[in-house]
PDB file of C-alpha atoms in Angstrom:
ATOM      1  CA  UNK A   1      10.579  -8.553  -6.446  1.00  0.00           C
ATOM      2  CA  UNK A   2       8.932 -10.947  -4.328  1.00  0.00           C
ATOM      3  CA  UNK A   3       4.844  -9.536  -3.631  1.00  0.00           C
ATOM      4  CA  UNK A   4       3.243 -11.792  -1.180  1.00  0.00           C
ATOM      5  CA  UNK A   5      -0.759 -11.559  -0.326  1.00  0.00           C
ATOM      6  CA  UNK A   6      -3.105 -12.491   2.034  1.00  0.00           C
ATOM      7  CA  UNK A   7      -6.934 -12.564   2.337  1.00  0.00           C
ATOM      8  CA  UNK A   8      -8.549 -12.404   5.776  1.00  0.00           C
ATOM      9  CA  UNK A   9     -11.988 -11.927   4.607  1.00  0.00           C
ATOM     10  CA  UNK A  10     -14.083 -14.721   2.860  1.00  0.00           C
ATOM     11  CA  UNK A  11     -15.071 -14.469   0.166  1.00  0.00           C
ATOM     12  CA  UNK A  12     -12.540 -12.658  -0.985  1.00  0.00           C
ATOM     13  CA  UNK A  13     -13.521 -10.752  -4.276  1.00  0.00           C
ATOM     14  CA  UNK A  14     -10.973  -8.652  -5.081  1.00  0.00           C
ATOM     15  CA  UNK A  15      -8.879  -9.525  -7.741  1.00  0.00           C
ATOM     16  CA  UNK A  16      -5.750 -10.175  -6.056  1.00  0.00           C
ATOM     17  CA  UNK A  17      -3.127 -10.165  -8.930  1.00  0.00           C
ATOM     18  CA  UNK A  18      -4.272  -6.828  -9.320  1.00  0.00           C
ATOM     19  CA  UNK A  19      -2.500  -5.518  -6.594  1.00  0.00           C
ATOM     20  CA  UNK A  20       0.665  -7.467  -6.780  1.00  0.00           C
ATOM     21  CA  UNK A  21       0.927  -5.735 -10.772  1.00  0.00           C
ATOM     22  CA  UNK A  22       0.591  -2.230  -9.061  1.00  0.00           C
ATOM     23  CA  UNK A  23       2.452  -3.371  -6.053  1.00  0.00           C
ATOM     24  CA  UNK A  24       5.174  -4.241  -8.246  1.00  0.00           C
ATOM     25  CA  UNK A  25       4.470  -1.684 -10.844  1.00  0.00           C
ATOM     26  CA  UNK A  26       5.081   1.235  -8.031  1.00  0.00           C
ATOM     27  CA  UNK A  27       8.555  -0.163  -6.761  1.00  0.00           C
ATOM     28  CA  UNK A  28       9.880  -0.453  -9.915  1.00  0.00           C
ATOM     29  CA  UNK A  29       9.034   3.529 -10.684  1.00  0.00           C
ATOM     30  CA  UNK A  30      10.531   4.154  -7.365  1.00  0.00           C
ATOM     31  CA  UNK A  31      13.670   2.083  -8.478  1.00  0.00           C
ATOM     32  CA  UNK A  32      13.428  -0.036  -5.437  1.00  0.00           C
ATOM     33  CA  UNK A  33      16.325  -3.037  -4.819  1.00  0.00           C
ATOM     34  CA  UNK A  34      14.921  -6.077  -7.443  1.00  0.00           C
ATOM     35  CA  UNK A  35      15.631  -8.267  -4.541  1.00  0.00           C
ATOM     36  CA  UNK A  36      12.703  -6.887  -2.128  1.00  0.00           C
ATOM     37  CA  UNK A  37       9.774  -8.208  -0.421  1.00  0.00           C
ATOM     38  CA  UNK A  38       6.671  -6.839   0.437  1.00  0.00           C
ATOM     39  CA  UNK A  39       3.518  -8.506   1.833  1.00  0.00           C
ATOM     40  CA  UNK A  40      -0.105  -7.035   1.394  1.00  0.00           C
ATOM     41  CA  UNK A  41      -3.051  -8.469   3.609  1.00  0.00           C
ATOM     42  CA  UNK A  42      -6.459  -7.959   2.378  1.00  0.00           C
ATOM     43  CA  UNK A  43      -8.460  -7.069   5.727  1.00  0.00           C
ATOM     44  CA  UNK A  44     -12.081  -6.563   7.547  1.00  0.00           C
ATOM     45  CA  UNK A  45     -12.989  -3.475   9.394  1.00  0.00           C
ATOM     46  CA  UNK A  46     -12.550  -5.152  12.841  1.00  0.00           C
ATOM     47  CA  UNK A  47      -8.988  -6.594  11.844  1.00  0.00           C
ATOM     48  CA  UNK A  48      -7.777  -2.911  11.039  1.00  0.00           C
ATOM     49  CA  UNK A  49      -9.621  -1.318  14.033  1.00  0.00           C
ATOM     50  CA  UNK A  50      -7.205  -3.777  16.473  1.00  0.00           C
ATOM     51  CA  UNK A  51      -3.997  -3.224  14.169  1.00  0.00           C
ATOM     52  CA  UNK A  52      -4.674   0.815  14.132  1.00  0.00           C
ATOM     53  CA  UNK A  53      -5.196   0.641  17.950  1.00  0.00           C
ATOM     54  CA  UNK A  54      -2.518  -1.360  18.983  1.00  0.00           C
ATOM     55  CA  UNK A  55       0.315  -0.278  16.611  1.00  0.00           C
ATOM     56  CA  UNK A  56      -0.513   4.026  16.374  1.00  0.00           C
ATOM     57  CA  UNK A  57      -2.755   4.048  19.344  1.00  0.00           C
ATOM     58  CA  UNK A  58      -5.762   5.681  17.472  1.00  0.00           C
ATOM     59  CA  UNK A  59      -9.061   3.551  18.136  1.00  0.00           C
ATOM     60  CA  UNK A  60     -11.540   2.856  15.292  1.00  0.00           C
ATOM     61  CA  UNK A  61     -10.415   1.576  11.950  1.00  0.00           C
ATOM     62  CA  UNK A  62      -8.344   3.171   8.802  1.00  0.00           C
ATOM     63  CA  UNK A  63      -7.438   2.603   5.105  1.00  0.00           C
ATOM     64  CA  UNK A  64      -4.576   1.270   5.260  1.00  0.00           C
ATOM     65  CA  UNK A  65      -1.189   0.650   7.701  1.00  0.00           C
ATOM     66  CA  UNK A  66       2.172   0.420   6.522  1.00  0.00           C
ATOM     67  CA  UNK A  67       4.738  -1.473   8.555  1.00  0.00           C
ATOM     68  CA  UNK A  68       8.331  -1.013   7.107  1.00  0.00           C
ATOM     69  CA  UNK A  69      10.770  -3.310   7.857  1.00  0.00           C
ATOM     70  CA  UNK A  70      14.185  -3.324   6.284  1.00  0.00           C
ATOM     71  CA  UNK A  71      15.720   0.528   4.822  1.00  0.00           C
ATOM     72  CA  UNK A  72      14.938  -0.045   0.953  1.00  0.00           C
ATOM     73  CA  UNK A  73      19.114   1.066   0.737  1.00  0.00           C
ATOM     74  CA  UNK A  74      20.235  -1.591   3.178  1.00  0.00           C
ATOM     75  CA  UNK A  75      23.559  -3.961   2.626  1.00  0.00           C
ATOM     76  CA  UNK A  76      22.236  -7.348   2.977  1.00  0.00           C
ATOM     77  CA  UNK A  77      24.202 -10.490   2.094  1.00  0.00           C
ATOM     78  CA  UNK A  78      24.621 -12.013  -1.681  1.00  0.00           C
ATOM     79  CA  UNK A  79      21.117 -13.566  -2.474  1.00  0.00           C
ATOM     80  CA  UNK A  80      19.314 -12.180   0.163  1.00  0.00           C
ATOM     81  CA  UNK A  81      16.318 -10.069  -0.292  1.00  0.00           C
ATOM     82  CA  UNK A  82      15.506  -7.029   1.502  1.00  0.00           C
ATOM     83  CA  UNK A  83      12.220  -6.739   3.068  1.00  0.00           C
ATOM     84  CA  UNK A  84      10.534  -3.553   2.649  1.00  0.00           C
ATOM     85  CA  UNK A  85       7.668  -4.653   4.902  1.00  0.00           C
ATOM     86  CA  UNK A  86       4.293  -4.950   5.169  1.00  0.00           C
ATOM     87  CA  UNK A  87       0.686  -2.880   4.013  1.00  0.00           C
ATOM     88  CA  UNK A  88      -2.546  -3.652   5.165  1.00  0.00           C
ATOM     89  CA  UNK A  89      -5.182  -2.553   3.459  1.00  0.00           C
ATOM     90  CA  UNK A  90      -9.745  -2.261   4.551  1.00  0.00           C
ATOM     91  CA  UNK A  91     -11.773  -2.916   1.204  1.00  0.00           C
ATOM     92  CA  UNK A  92     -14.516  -1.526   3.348  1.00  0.00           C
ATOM     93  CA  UNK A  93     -13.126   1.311   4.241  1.00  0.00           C
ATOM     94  CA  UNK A  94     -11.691   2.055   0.749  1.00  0.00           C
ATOM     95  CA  UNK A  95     -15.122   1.924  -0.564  1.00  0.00           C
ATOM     96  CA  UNK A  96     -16.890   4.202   1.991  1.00  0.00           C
ATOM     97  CA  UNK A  97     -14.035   6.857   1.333  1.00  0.00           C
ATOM     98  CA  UNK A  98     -14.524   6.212  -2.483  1.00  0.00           C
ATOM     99  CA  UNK A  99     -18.235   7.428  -2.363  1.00  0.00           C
ATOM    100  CA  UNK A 100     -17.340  10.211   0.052  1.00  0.00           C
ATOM    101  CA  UNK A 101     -14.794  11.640  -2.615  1.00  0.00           C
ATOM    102  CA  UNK A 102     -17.356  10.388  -5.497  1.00  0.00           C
ATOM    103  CA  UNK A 103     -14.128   8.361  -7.276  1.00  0.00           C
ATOM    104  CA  UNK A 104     -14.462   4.704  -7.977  1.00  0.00           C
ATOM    105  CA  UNK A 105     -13.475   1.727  -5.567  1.00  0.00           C
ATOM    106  CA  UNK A 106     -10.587   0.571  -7.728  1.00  0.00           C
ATOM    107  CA  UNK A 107      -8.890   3.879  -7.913  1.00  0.00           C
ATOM    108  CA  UNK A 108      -9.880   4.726  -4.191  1.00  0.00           C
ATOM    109  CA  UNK A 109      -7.661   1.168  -3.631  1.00  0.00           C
ATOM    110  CA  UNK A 110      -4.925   1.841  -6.252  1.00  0.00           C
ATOM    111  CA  UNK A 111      -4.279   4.883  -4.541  1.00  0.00           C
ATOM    112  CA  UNK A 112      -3.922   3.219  -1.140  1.00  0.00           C
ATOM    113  CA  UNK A 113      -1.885   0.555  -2.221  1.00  0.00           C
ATOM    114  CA  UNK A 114       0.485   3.255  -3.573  1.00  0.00           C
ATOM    115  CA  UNK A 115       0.133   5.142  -0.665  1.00  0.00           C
ATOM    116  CA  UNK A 116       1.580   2.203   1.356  1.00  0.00           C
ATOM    117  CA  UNK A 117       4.497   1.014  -1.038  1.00  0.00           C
ATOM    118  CA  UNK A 118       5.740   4.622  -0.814  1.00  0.00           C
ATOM    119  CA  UNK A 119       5.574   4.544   3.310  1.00  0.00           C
ATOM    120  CA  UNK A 120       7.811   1.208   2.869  1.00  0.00           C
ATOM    121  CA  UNK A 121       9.695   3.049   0.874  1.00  0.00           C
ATOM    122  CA  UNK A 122      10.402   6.034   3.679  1.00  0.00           C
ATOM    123  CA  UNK A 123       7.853   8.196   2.559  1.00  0.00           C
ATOM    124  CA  UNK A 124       5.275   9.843   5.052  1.00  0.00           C
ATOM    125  CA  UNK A 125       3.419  12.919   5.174  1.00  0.00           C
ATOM    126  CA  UNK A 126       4.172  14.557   8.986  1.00  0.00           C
ATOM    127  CA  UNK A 127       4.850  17.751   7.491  1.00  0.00           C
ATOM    128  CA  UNK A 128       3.081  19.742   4.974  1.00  0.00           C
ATOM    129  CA  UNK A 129       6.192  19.591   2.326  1.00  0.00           C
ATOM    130  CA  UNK A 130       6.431  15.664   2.892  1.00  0.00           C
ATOM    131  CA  UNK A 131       2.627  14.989   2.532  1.00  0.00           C
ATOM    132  CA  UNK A 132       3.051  17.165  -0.788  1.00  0.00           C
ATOM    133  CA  UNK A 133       5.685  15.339  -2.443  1.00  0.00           C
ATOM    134  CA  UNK A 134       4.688  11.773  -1.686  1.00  0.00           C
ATOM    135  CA  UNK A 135       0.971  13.190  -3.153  1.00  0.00           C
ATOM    136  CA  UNK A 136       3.093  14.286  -6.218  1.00  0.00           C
ATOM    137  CA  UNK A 137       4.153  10.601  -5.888  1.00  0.00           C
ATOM    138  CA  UNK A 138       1.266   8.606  -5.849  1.00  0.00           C
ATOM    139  CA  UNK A 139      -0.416  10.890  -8.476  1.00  0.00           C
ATOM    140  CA  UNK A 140       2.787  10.340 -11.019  1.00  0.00           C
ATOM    141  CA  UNK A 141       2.357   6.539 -10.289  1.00  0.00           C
ATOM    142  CA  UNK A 142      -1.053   6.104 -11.105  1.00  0.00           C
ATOM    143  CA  UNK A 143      -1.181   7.881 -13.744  1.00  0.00           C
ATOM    144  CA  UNK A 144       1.792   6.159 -15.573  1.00  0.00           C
ATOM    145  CA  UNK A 145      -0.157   2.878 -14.385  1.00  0.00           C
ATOM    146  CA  UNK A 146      -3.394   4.213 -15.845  1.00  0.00           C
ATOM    147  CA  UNK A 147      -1.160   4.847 -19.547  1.00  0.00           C
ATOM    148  CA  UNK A 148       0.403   1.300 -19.106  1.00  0.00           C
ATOM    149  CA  UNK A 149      -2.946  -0.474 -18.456  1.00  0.00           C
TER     150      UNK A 149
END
């Protein structure tokens, strides 16, 4: 598995390894291919304002955006990886939802790093039994990631 990340803000003090371990940690519990690739970019609030408006049309900034790319069950030639896509994800953002649910900023961005590996992955949450099941998801994952830690 081949996790690739990016920093657009400076300084950057997040602990990046982090979330290519939980990154990594998540497709392996969803059994994804072992040749897959998935990029993460670390953004500001402006930089996910433009992506939210220009890619779903909604204006003012988000979490997080997941852009799949390849079908995680795609045929792709000998030696060639398949690439799951990409999740963006607002540090910012995380932590101002963090003190509105009163949880912690490394959980509040655990959770939406899981919540955009599973998008990549075809999950989504458009209907009410869909948004359950990839909840059921992301709880499962972080808690096996809490045990594992």
């Amino acid at each position: 598995m081949d996790i690739q990340i990016v920093s657009h803000r400076e300084p950057e003090v997040l602990d990046l390894s982090a979330f290519v371990r939980l990154a990594r940690f998540a497709l392996e519990r969803e059994e994804a291919p072992e040749a897959c690739v998935v990029s993460i970019a670390v953004v500001g609030v402006e930089e996910i304002a433009e992506l939210n408006e220009r890619y779903r049309e909604v204006a003012g900034p988000t979490d997080v955006l997941s852009f799949p790319c390849d079908d995680p069950a795609a045929m792709v030639a000998d030696g060639e990886p398949v690439t799951l896509g990409d999740i963006v994800i607002a540090p910012e953002i995380a932590e101002a939802n963090a003190r509105a649910y009163a949880k912690s900023i490394e959980s509040e961005l655990n959770l939406l790093l899981v919540h955009g590996v599973l998008h990549l992955l075809g999950y989504d949450h458009i209907e009410a039994a869909d948004a359950e099941a990839m909840e059921d998801r992301e709880q499962a994952i972080l808690e096996a990631w809490e045990i594992n830690q």
